Amino acid sequence: AGSCTRLTVAGSSFLVEARRLLDLAAEAQLSVRRVAAGESGTVHIGFTSVVGNMVLPHLLPIAAQELPDIEIVLHELRTAEQGESLLTSKIDIALGRPYALGTELHARPLPPDGLVLALPRATVSDRDGTPRTLRELDGMDVVMYAATGPRHVPDVVTSVLVAHDVHPRVVPRVVEVYTMLRFVDSVMGAAIVPASTRGWGGDHTVFVELPELADAELHSIASWRPGSSSPAMGSILTLLQNAAER
């Protein structure tokens, strides 16, 4: 008669635990491979309010669908803060206006933004009240950009006004576009703002495209530090590049 070997209770318990540990080891190896391949991990993205508003609503849904195991952590930062945050590894990618990168950072352009005129709805209640050219802003109350804030958008707006010899009557000067649009909605004056911020306008604001603003471009970049410790960064940069080419 054949003999039959049976595990003791302790042996059975050990076998279950051994199988569990082997499964955990296999899962850990798979996780390590996914992180190394840029399919998993965490990516910290710094962004300015306007550039983030233009890019993130397109990037985040695509990333959630194509790279569901990458966690994206968002940090709102002014362009002037982004370079240092990249160099100190507080963020992995920065979305902002062009700035002096130095030799340690790389960048690629993002799709350009445009300019539109924001007007209080009360001033355009009839068709004849809507400006059709930039010249009609001459002497009009216009909310302008403060000299203490970021320079890219104000410099583009100023160059357009100077090129067309337009001299609006400046009412409050502010730093943030969101605040500027709040003032427009409160009927304090008009404003020339990035086209991508139309969604920030209130119920009492209308946006008008003027021919003199058609060729104005606001530039922005995605910047990063090569050799970052986050392999997932490369996957997100690829998504950004693909989105820019669409």
XYZ file of N, CA and C in Angstrom:
738
model
N 0.849 -1.180 0.000
C 0.000 0.000 0.000
C 0.879 1.221 0.000
N 0.497 2.246 -0.794
C 1.276 3.474 -0.873
C 1.131 4.303 0.385
N 2.184 5.066 0.627
C 2.138 5.947 1.789
C 1.600 7.319 1.394
N 1.045 8.049 2.316
C 0.461 9.378 2.056
C 1.066 10.369 3.046
N 1.641 11.417 2.502
C 2.245 12.444 3.359
C 1.286 13.616 3.500
N 1.031 13.995 4.707
C 0.124 15.120 4.952
C 0.885 16.227 5.698
N 0.523 17.467 5.346
C 1.113 18.598 6.059
C 0.482 18.735 7.431
N 1.302 19.097 8.356
C 0.753 19.427 9.672
C 0.005 20.748 9.569
N -0.701 21.081 10.623
C -1.401 22.372 10.663
C -0.410 23.514 10.482
N 0.720 23.406 11.163
C 1.741 24.448 11.045
C 2.295 24.514 9.622
N 2.487 23.325 9.008
C 2.990 23.310 7.638
C 2.015 23.930 6.660
N 0.734 23.634 6.817
C -0.292 24.213 5.941
C -0.302 25.725 6.073
N -0.194 26.204 7.292
C -0.182 27.647 7.530
C 1.033 28.283 6.874
N 2.189 27.588 6.985
C 3.406 28.106 6.378
C 3.280 28.169 4.849
N 2.648 27.137 4.248
C 2.486 27.091 2.802
C 1.627 28.250 2.306
N 0.542 28.531 3.013
C -0.326 29.661 2.637
C 0.447 30.966 2.701
N 1.205 31.140 3.785
C 1.987 32.369 3.957
C 3.070 32.479 2.891
N 3.702 31.340 2.554
C 4.747 31.363 1.529
C 4.180 31.773 0.177
N 3.008 31.233 -0.160
C 2.371 31.612 -1.426
C 2.017 33.091 -1.445
N 1.536 33.593 -0.282
C 1.184 35.011 -0.206
C 2.414 35.892 -0.425
N 3.524 35.493 0.181
C 4.752 36.266 0.039
C 5.271 36.225 -1.398
N 5.136 35.079 -2.049
C 5.552 34.986 -3.451
C 4.698 35.902 -4.331
N 3.398 35.943 -4.067
C 2.506 36.827 -4.824
C 2.885 38.284 -4.601
N 3.185 38.628 -3.341
C 3.582 40.000 -3.035
C 4.890 40.356 -3.735
N 5.820 39.414 -3.777
C 7.095 39.665 -4.442
C 6.894 39.889 -5.935
N 5.997 39.092 -6.539
C 5.712 39.259 -7.967
C 5.066 40.610 -8.228
N 4.126 41.009 -7.353
C 3.475 42.313 -7.507
C 4.486 43.442 -7.348
N 5.419 43.291 -6.407
C 6.435 44.320 -6.189
C 7.339 44.455 -7.408
N 7.721 43.316 -8.005
C 8.550 43.361 -9.204
C 7.828 44.045 -10.347
N 6.532 43.736 -10.489
C 5.745 44.369 -11.545
C 5.639 45.864 -11.301
N 5.423 46.245 -10.037
C 5.322 47.661 -9.701
C 6.616 48.397 -10.009
N 7.740 47.798 -9.675
C 9.036 48.413 -9.953
C 9.234 48.589 -11.453
N 8.869 47.576 -12.232
C 9.006 47.671 -13.694
C 8.121 48.771 -14.258
N 6.906 48.905 -13.721
C 5.977 49.938 -14.215
C 6.493 51.332 -13.879
N 7.059 51.479 -12.670
C 7.630 52.779 -12.296
C 8.804 53.108 -13.203
N 9.689 52.141 -13.426
C 10.861 52.360 -14.266
C 10.468 52.694 -15.700
N 9.359 52.130 -16.155
C 8.895 52.377 -17.521
C 8.093 53.669 -17.639
N 7.914 54.382 -16.535
C 7.158 55.626 -16.568
C 5.663 55.424 -16.626
N 5.190 54.229 -16.249
C 3.758 53.935 -16.290
C 3.089 54.127 -14.929
N 3.898 54.388 -13.916
C 3.372 54.534 -12.569
C 4.247 55.533 -11.819
N 3.704 56.122 -10.761
C 4.482 57.067 -9.972
C 3.732 58.366 -9.762
N 4.459 59.382 -9.348
C 3.888 60.692 -9.053
C 4.640 61.771 -9.821
N 3.902 62.695 -10.410
C 4.500 63.823 -11.132
C 3.919 65.114 -10.553
N 4.817 65.998 -10.129
C 4.413 67.300 -9.594
C 4.512 68.346 -10.707
N 3.405 69.017 -10.989
C 3.350 70.018 -12.059
C 3.068 71.393 -11.461
N 3.963 72.343 -11.730
C 3.734 73.734 -11.360
C 3.121 74.472 -12.536
N 2.217 75.390 -12.272
C 1.537 76.082 -13.373
C 1.135 77.492 -12.956
N 1.134 78.398 -13.918
C 0.534 79.708 -13.693
C -0.963 79.576 -13.963
N -1.738 80.487 -13.406
C -3.192 80.344 -13.515
C -3.664 80.353 -14.963
N -3.123 81.251 -15.779
C -3.606 81.372 -17.162
C -3.126 80.197 -18.014
N -1.832 79.878 -17.944
C -1.309 78.767 -18.758
C -1.902 77.437 -18.283
N -2.042 77.280 -16.987
C -2.676 76.067 -16.475
C -4.102 75.933 -16.958
N -4.824 77.054 -16.991
C -6.207 77.046 -17.477
C -6.280 76.634 -18.943
N -5.241 76.951 -19.701
C -5.213 76.625 -21.125
C -4.822 75.165 -21.376
N -3.925 74.621 -20.533
C -3.336 73.308 -20.798
C -3.978 72.181 -20.001
N -4.175 72.398 -18.703
C -4.572 71.299 -17.815
C -5.934 70.684 -18.129
N -6.948 71.459 -18.532
C -8.224 70.807 -18.852
C -8.126 69.805 -19.990
N -7.104 69.938 -20.844
C -6.890 68.965 -21.922
C -5.982 67.827 -21.460
N -4.954 68.168 -20.681
C -3.966 67.169 -20.280
C -4.516 66.176 -19.268
N -5.202 66.654 -18.246
C -5.585 65.777 -17.137
C -6.520 64.635 -17.550
N -7.553 64.875 -18.362
C -8.399 63.735 -18.765
C -7.642 62.693 -19.594
N -6.731 63.161 -20.455
C -5.951 62.226 -21.271
C -5.029 61.402 -20.382
N -4.395 62.065 -19.407
C -3.503 61.352 -18.496
C -4.271 60.335 -17.664
N -5.468 60.699 -17.220
C -6.277 59.769 -16.417
C -6.663 58.535 -17.215
N -6.848 58.715 -18.521
C -7.258 57.589 -19.369
C -6.066 56.744 -19.797
N -4.978 57.389 -20.208
C -3.847 56.650 -20.769
C -2.812 56.236 -19.714
N -2.740 56.988 -18.621
C -1.748 56.697 -17.583
C -2.428 56.720 -16.214
N -3.369 55.806 -15.990
C -4.178 55.867 -14.767
C -3.396 55.633 -13.480
N -2.196 55.053 -13.573
C -1.420 54.768 -12.368
C -0.412 55.864 -12.040
N -0.463 56.966 -12.798
C 0.393 58.110 -12.477
C -0.449 59.148 -11.741
N 0.003 59.505 -10.568
C -0.678 60.548 -9.788
C -0.067 61.905 -10.145
N -0.909 62.862 -10.529
C -0.447 64.210 -10.845
C -0.821 65.138 -9.695
N 0.192 65.794 -9.130
C -0.014 66.751 -8.048
C 0.242 68.147 -8.605
N -0.714 69.048 -8.426
C -0.650 70.380 -9.032
C -0.228 71.436 -8.010
N 0.633 72.358 -8.469
C 1.108 73.453 -7.623
C 0.966 74.751 -8.420
N 0.157 75.680 -7.960
C 0.038 76.966 -8.659
C 1.214 77.844 -8.265
N 2.017 78.229 -9.258
C 3.229 79.014 -9.033
C 3.356 80.071 -10.122
N 3.823 81.238 -9.765
C 4.144 82.240 -10.781
C 5.376 81.785 -11.558
N 5.500 82.297 -12.787
C 6.632 81.913 -13.625
C 7.959 82.161 -12.916
N 8.058 83.270 -12.181
C 9.306 83.613 -11.500
C 9.698 82.589 -10.448
N 8.750 81.805 -9.955
C 9.030 80.805 -8.927
C 9.329 79.421 -9.513
N 9.025 79.241 -10.783
C 9.056 77.897 -11.339
C 10.469 77.344 -11.523
N 11.395 78.187 -11.974
C 12.756 77.705 -12.209
C 13.393 77.152 -10.946
N 13.286 77.903 -9.844
C 13.859 77.447 -8.585
C 13.173 76.178 -8.091
N 11.860 76.089 -8.294
C 11.127 74.902 -7.859
C 11.545 73.665 -8.652
N 11.887 73.841 -9.921
C 12.408 72.722 -10.714
C 13.797 72.308 -10.234
N 14.642 73.291 -9.988
C 16.023 72.992 -9.593
C 16.096 72.332 -8.219
N 15.136 72.617 -7.360
C 15.131 72.016 -6.018
C 14.215 70.796 -5.939
N 13.716 70.351 -7.098
C 12.884 69.140 -7.195
C 11.563 69.242 -6.440
N 11.088 70.463 -6.214
C 9.762 70.613 -5.627
C 8.688 70.264 -6.662
N 8.995 70.522 -7.925
C 8.104 70.130 -9.022
C 8.939 69.439 -10.092
N 8.264 68.684 -10.951
C 8.946 67.982 -12.048
C 8.790 68.701 -13.379
N 7.633 69.325 -13.586
C 7.325 70.028 -14.843
C 6.718 71.371 -14.481
N 7.060 72.410 -15.246
C 6.474 73.738 -15.046
C 5.764 74.170 -16.316
N 4.585 74.726 -16.160
C 3.807 75.281 -17.273
C 3.670 76.771 -17.023
N 4.309 77.577 -17.855
C 4.271 79.016 -17.615
C 4.743 79.797 -18.823
N 5.023 81.072 -18.601
C 5.529 81.939 -19.662
C 7.029 81.706 -19.853
N 7.570 82.087 -21.001
C 9.013 81.917 -21.225
C 9.823 82.687 -20.176
N 10.929 82.114 -19.737
C 11.829 82.767 -18.794
C 13.249 82.279 -19.055
N 14.211 82.916 -18.416
C 15.614 82.534 -18.616
C 15.868 81.181 -17.965
N 16.091 80.166 -18.771
C 16.190 78.801 -18.276
C 17.554 78.469 -17.691
N 18.601 79.113 -18.174
C 19.938 78.698 -17.791
C 20.301 77.398 -18.493
N 21.346 76.762 -18.041
C 21.838 75.549 -18.714
C 21.282 74.269 -18.102
N 20.631 74.367 -16.941
C 20.209 73.155 -16.240
C 18.779 72.729 -16.563
N 18.049 73.573 -17.273
C 16.649 73.272 -17.559
C 16.408 73.206 -19.062
N 15.464 72.383 -19.447
C 15.037 72.278 -20.837
C 13.588 72.750 -20.947
N 13.189 73.098 -22.167
C 11.812 73.566 -22.372
C 11.366 73.261 -23.783
N 10.067 73.187 -23.947
C 9.476 73.100 -25.283
C 8.249 73.996 -25.310
N 7.943 74.578 -26.489
C 6.810 75.507 -26.552
C 5.468 74.785 -26.448
N 4.513 75.487 -25.889
C 3.125 75.042 -25.857
C 2.357 75.830 -26.913
N 1.164 75.393 -27.294
C 0.392 76.147 -28.286
C 0.179 77.590 -27.820
N 0.302 78.569 -28.731
C 0.144 79.969 -28.336
C -1.301 80.320 -27.993
N -1.442 81.335 -27.178
C -2.744 81.894 -26.813
C -2.913 83.209 -27.579
N -4.109 83.731 -27.579
C -4.370 85.008 -28.235
C -4.894 86.043 -27.259
N -5.340 87.181 -27.789
C -5.899 88.256 -26.976
C -7.313 88.580 -27.436
N -8.175 88.907 -26.474
C -9.535 89.372 -26.773
C -9.837 90.566 -25.883
N -10.832 91.325 -26.278
C -11.293 92.455 -25.488
C -12.465 92.012 -24.617
N -12.353 92.249 -23.314
C -13.455 91.970 -22.383
C -14.154 93.283 -22.067
N -15.493 93.275 -22.176
C -16.281 94.497 -21.983
C -17.424 94.250 -21.011
N -17.782 95.262 -20.200
C -19.003 95.137 -19.399
C -20.218 95.054 -20.324
N -21.086 94.099 -20.076
C -22.250 93.917 -20.924
C -23.095 95.187 -21.010
N -23.113 95.972 -19.936
C -23.924 97.187 -19.907
C -23.482 98.209 -20.943
N -22.202 98.156 -21.345
C -21.709 99.135 -22.321
C -21.957 98.705 -23.761
N -22.412 97.463 -23.945
C -22.658 96.962 -25.302
C -24.086 96.441 -25.409
N -24.997 97.128 -24.733
C -26.382 96.669 -24.729
C -27.034 96.773 -26.093
N -26.466 97.617 -26.960
C -26.961 97.661 -28.336
C -25.782 97.466 -29.271
N -26.091 97.115 -30.479
C -25.060 96.729 -31.439
C -24.044 97.838 -31.680
N -24.495 99.086 -31.718
C -23.601 100.202 -32.006
C -22.649 100.492 -30.855
N -22.922 99.907 -29.678
C -22.066 100.170 -28.532
C -20.852 99.268 -28.458
N -20.712 98.307 -29.359
C -19.599 97.363 -29.311
C -18.437 97.881 -30.156
N -17.248 98.045 -29.562
C -16.092 98.475 -30.364
C -15.801 97.485 -31.487
N -15.501 98.029 -32.634
C -15.163 97.178 -33.785
C -13.674 97.242 -34.123
N -12.999 98.263 -33.613
C -11.561 98.406 -33.826
C -10.905 98.812 -32.514
N -9.602 98.596 -32.437
C -8.857 98.953 -31.229
C -8.873 100.455 -30.993
N -8.962 101.245 -32.068
C -8.948 102.700 -31.930
C -10.083 103.192 -31.052
N -11.156 102.454 -30.969
C -12.301 102.888 -30.174
C -12.031 102.788 -28.675
N -10.894 102.179 -28.299
C -10.510 102.157 -26.891
C -9.822 103.445 -26.478
N -9.499 104.294 -27.435
C -8.825 105.557 -27.127
C -9.703 106.396 -26.200
N -9.210 106.689 -25.003
C -9.974 107.461 -24.036
C -10.986 106.660 -23.236
N -11.147 105.361 -23.531
C -12.101 104.516 -22.804
C -11.472 104.030 -21.496
N -12.291 103.807 -20.473
C -11.799 103.233 -19.218
C -11.363 101.792 -19.459
N -10.102 101.505 -19.172
C -9.551 100.165 -19.386
C -8.752 99.757 -18.148
N -9.045 98.562 -17.639
C -8.271 97.995 -16.532
C -6.969 97.453 -17.118
N -5.839 97.886 -16.568
C -4.541 97.498 -17.119
C -3.751 96.660 -16.118
N -2.598 96.203 -16.568
C -1.755 95.314 -15.778
C -0.772 96.107 -14.916
N -0.599 95.675 -13.673
C 0.330 96.333 -12.757
C 1.777 96.037 -13.147
N 2.641 97.005 -12.935
C 4.050 96.852 -13.294
C 4.764 95.846 -12.404
N 4.176 95.514 -11.268
C 4.831 94.601 -10.325
C 4.578 93.135 -10.637
N 3.708 92.846 -11.592
C 3.360 91.470 -11.899
C 4.195 90.895 -13.029
N 3.859 89.686 -13.481
C 4.538 89.067 -14.627
C 4.460 89.983 -15.844
N 5.479 89.934 -16.704
C 5.594 90.930 -17.773
C 5.131 90.460 -19.148
N 5.051 89.173 -19.416
C 4.819 88.740 -20.794
C 3.507 89.278 -21.366
N 2.396 89.029 -20.699
C 1.102 89.487 -21.213
C 1.021 91.011 -21.253
N 1.381 91.733 -20.169
C 1.343 93.193 -20.238
C 2.202 93.759 -21.365
N 3.375 93.176 -21.592
C 4.254 93.690 -22.650
C 3.625 93.511 -24.027
N 2.961 92.370 -24.258
C 2.303 92.151 -25.549
C 1.134 93.133 -25.722
N 0.340 93.301 -24.672
C -0.794 94.235 -24.731
C -0.293 95.649 -24.990
N 0.731 96.078 -24.266
C 1.268 97.430 -24.436
C 1.806 97.639 -25.842
N 2.497 96.633 -26.379
C 3.058 96.778 -27.732
C 1.959 96.937 -28.772
N 0.840 96.254 -28.595
C -0.278 96.391 -29.533
C -0.886 97.792 -29.435
N -1.082 98.286 -28.224
C -1.647 99.631 -28.042
C -0.724 100.694 -28.626
N 0.581 100.565 -28.384
C 1.546 101.532 -28.908
C 1.590 101.483 -30.430
N 1.572 100.270 -30.982
C 1.632 100.123 -32.439
C 0.463 100.803 -33.132
N -0.689 100.867 -32.459
C -1.883 101.471 -33.070
C -2.210 102.842 -32.474
N -1.248 103.375 -31.693
C -1.383 104.726 -31.125
C -2.698 104.883 -30.359
N -2.994 103.911 -29.523
C -4.218 103.924 -28.719
C -3.850 104.262 -27.275
N -4.580 105.218 -26.700
C -4.287 105.691 -25.350
C -5.552 105.619 -24.503
N -5.818 104.457 -23.904
C -7.009 104.344 -23.051
C -6.819 105.101 -21.742
N -7.932 105.356 -21.069
C -7.878 105.946 -19.741
C -7.761 104.800 -18.740
N -6.603 104.718 -18.100
C -6.322 103.583 -17.228
C -7.049 103.741 -15.898
N -7.855 102.732 -15.561
C -8.493 102.679 -14.255
C -7.654 101.742 -13.396
N -8.130 100.915 -12.516
C -7.195 100.156 -11.668
C -6.185 99.331 -12.464
N -4.989 99.264 -11.924
C -3.963 98.344 -12.440
C -3.907 97.144 -11.500
N -3.977 95.955 -12.055
C -3.985 94.748 -11.225
C -2.980 93.743 -11.775
N -2.647 92.746 -10.961
C -1.672 91.723 -11.356
C -2.357 90.534 -12.017
N -3.439 90.053 -11.421
C -4.054 88.814 -11.870
C -5.175 89.061 -12.886
N -5.195 88.243 -13.932
C -6.240 88.364 -14.953
C -7.616 88.086 -14.350
N -7.688 87.140 -13.420
C -8.980 86.817 -12.809
C -9.563 88.048 -12.120
N -8.733 88.787 -11.395
C -9.187 90.014 -10.732
C -9.604 91.051 -11.764
N -8.843 91.154 -12.817
C -9.161 92.092 -13.893
C -10.563 91.829 -14.451
N -10.886 90.571 -14.675
C -12.198 90.231 -15.222
C -13.313 90.477 -14.208
N -12.999 90.372 -12.937
C -13.994 90.706 -11.910
C -14.319 92.192 -11.971
N -13.288 93.017 -12.211
C -13.512 94.452 -12.342
C -14.342 94.768 -13.586
N -14.058 94.070 -14.679
C -14.856 94.269 -15.899
C -16.312 93.916 -15.625
N -16.521 92.825 -14.939
C -17.887 92.391 -14.643
C -18.606 93.370 -13.718
N -17.825 94.145 -12.964
C -18.409 95.157 -12.077
C -18.555 96.510 -12.766
N -18.380 96.530 -14.088
C -18.557 97.729 -14.925
C -17.555 98.828 -14.553
N -16.316 98.421 -14.227
C -15.275 99.413 -13.945
C -14.519 99.802 -15.202
N -14.623 98.998 -16.240
C -13.922 99.299 -17.483
C -13.738 98.053 -18.317
N -13.112 98.246 -19.475
C -12.806 97.124 -20.359
C -11.427 96.569 -20.011
N -11.030 95.479 -20.654
C -9.698 94.902 -20.438
C -9.325 94.050 -21.640
N -8.040 94.000 -21.941
C -7.524 93.106 -22.983
C -6.892 91.915 -22.268
N -7.427 90.730 -22.495
C -7.039 89.560 -21.711
C -6.720 88.375 -22.626
N -6.023 87.362 -22.096
C -5.774 86.150 -22.886
C -7.088 85.485 -23.313
N -7.136 85.046 -24.552
C -8.366 84.439 -25.081
C -8.773 83.198 -24.297
N -7.799 82.490 -23.731
C -8.105 81.258 -23.009
C -8.846 81.509 -21.696
N -8.949 82.769 -21.274
C -9.625 83.076 -20.008
C -11.087 83.485 -20.211
N -11.616 83.257 -21.383
C -13.030 83.605 -21.615
C -13.943 82.958 -20.569
N -13.612 81.747 -20.173
C -14.447 81.040 -19.212
C -14.462 81.681 -17.839
N -13.549 82.603 -17.573
C -13.504 83.298 -16.290
C -14.440 84.496 -16.238
N -14.991 84.876 -17.381
C -15.864 86.047 -17.408
C -17.158 85.803 -16.653
N -17.658 86.838 -16.013
C -18.908 86.732 -15.281
C -20.116 86.931 -16.178
N -21.291 86.929 -15.583
C -22.542 87.063 -16.338
C -22.669 88.423 -17.002
N -21.936 89.412 -16.509
C -22.065 90.772 -17.031
C -20.891 91.165 -17.923
N -20.183 90.164 -18.431
C -19.024 90.408 -19.298
C -19.233 89.765 -20.662
N -18.833 90.484 -21.702
C -18.838 89.926 -23.057
C -17.421 90.048 -23.621
N -17.093 89.166 -24.557
C -15.771 89.164 -25.171
C -15.893 89.475 -26.657
N -14.996 90.330 -27.124
C -15.035 90.790 -28.515
C -13.668 90.560 -29.159
N -13.667 89.963 -30.329
C -12.433 89.797 -31.087
C -12.246 91.008 -31.995
N -11.110 91.675 -31.854
C -10.806 92.856 -32.664
C -9.738 92.506 -33.703
N -9.831 93.062 -34.901
C -8.870 92.697 -35.952
C -7.424 93.000 -35.570
N -7.212 94.076 -34.800
C -5.841 94.441 -34.422
C -5.231 93.463 -33.427
N -6.057 92.660 -32.784
C -5.547 91.681 -31.831
C -5.332 90.303 -32.455
N -5.749 90.147 -33.703
C -5.749 88.821 -34.334
C -4.350 88.213 -34.435
N -3.327 89.050 -34.647
C -1.970 88.530 -34.843
C -1.158 88.487 -33.551
N -1.726 88.972 -32.471
C -0.989 88.974 -31.202
C -0.938 87.555 -30.634
N 0.237 87.129 -30.199
C 0.395 85.794 -29.644
C 1.018 85.871 -28.256
N 0.458 85.090 -27.352
C 1.026 84.929 -26.016
C 1.704 83.570 -25.975
N 2.977 83.560 -25.656
C 3.739 82.318 -25.694
C 3.842 81.697 -24.308
N 3.920 80.387 -24.272
C 4.092 79.662 -23.018
C 4.934 78.425 -23.286
N 5.496 77.880 -22.211
C 6.399 76.743 -22.353
C 6.136 75.710 -21.257
N 6.524 74.483 -21.557
C 6.669 73.452 -20.535
C 8.161 73.298 -20.288
N 8.592 73.440 -19.039
C 10.010 73.318 -18.726
C 10.228 72.224 -17.680
N 11.422 71.668 -17.657
C 11.740 70.577 -16.741
C 13.255 70.472 -16.579
N 13.661 69.707 -15.580
C 15.084 69.472 -15.337
C 15.432 68.064 -15.809
N 16.276 67.932 -16.821
C 16.678 66.598 -17.281
C 17.320 65.811 -16.137
N 17.104 64.524 -16.134
C 17.662 63.699 -15.082
C 16.832 63.694 -13.821
N 15.594 64.138 -13.934
C 14.702 64.108 -12.777
C 14.561 62.681 -12.257
N 14.323 62.569 -10.965
C 14.200 61.239 -10.348
C 12.842 60.598 -10.614
N 11.973 61.287 -11.346
C 10.640 60.747 -11.623
C 10.554 60.234 -13.058
N 10.655 58.903 -13.273
C 10.534 58.369 -14.634
C 9.187 58.702 -15.268
N 8.157 58.872 -14.438
C 6.827 59.178 -14.976
C 6.787 60.549 -15.637
N 7.738 61.409 -15.299
C 7.783 62.738 -15.906
C 7.846 62.658 -17.428
N 8.663 61.739 -17.940
C 8.799 61.599 -19.382
C 7.490 61.228 -20.054
N 6.696 60.399 -19.393
C 5.399 60.003 -19.960
C 4.460 61.200 -20.051
N 4.459 62.051 -19.018
C 3.602 63.236 -19.037
C 4.092 64.237 -20.081
N 5.397 64.386 -20.220
C 5.943 65.275 -21.258
C 5.533 64.799 -22.647
N 5.524 63.492 -22.850
C 5.085 62.945 -24.133
C 3.625 63.291 -24.407
N 2.775 63.171 -23.385
C 1.371 63.554 -23.553
C 1.241 65.026 -23.899
N 2.032 65.871 -23.240
C 2.008 67.311 -23.543
C 2.407 67.567 -24.992
N 3.445 66.879 -25.440
C 3.908 67.058 -26.827
C 2.835 66.611 -27.803
N 2.217 65.463 -27.533
C 1.159 64.958 -28.420
C -0.015 65.922 -28.471
N -0.384 66.481 -27.304
C -1.506 67.426 -27.263
C -1.184 68.692 -28.042
N 0.077 69.132 -27.961
C 0.473 70.341 -28.681
C 0.447 70.153 -30.184
N 0.646 68.913 -30.647
C 0.683 68.644 -32.088
C -0.671 68.385 -32.682
N -1.715 68.278 -31.832
C -3.052 67.995 -32.346
C -3.682 69.261 -32.889
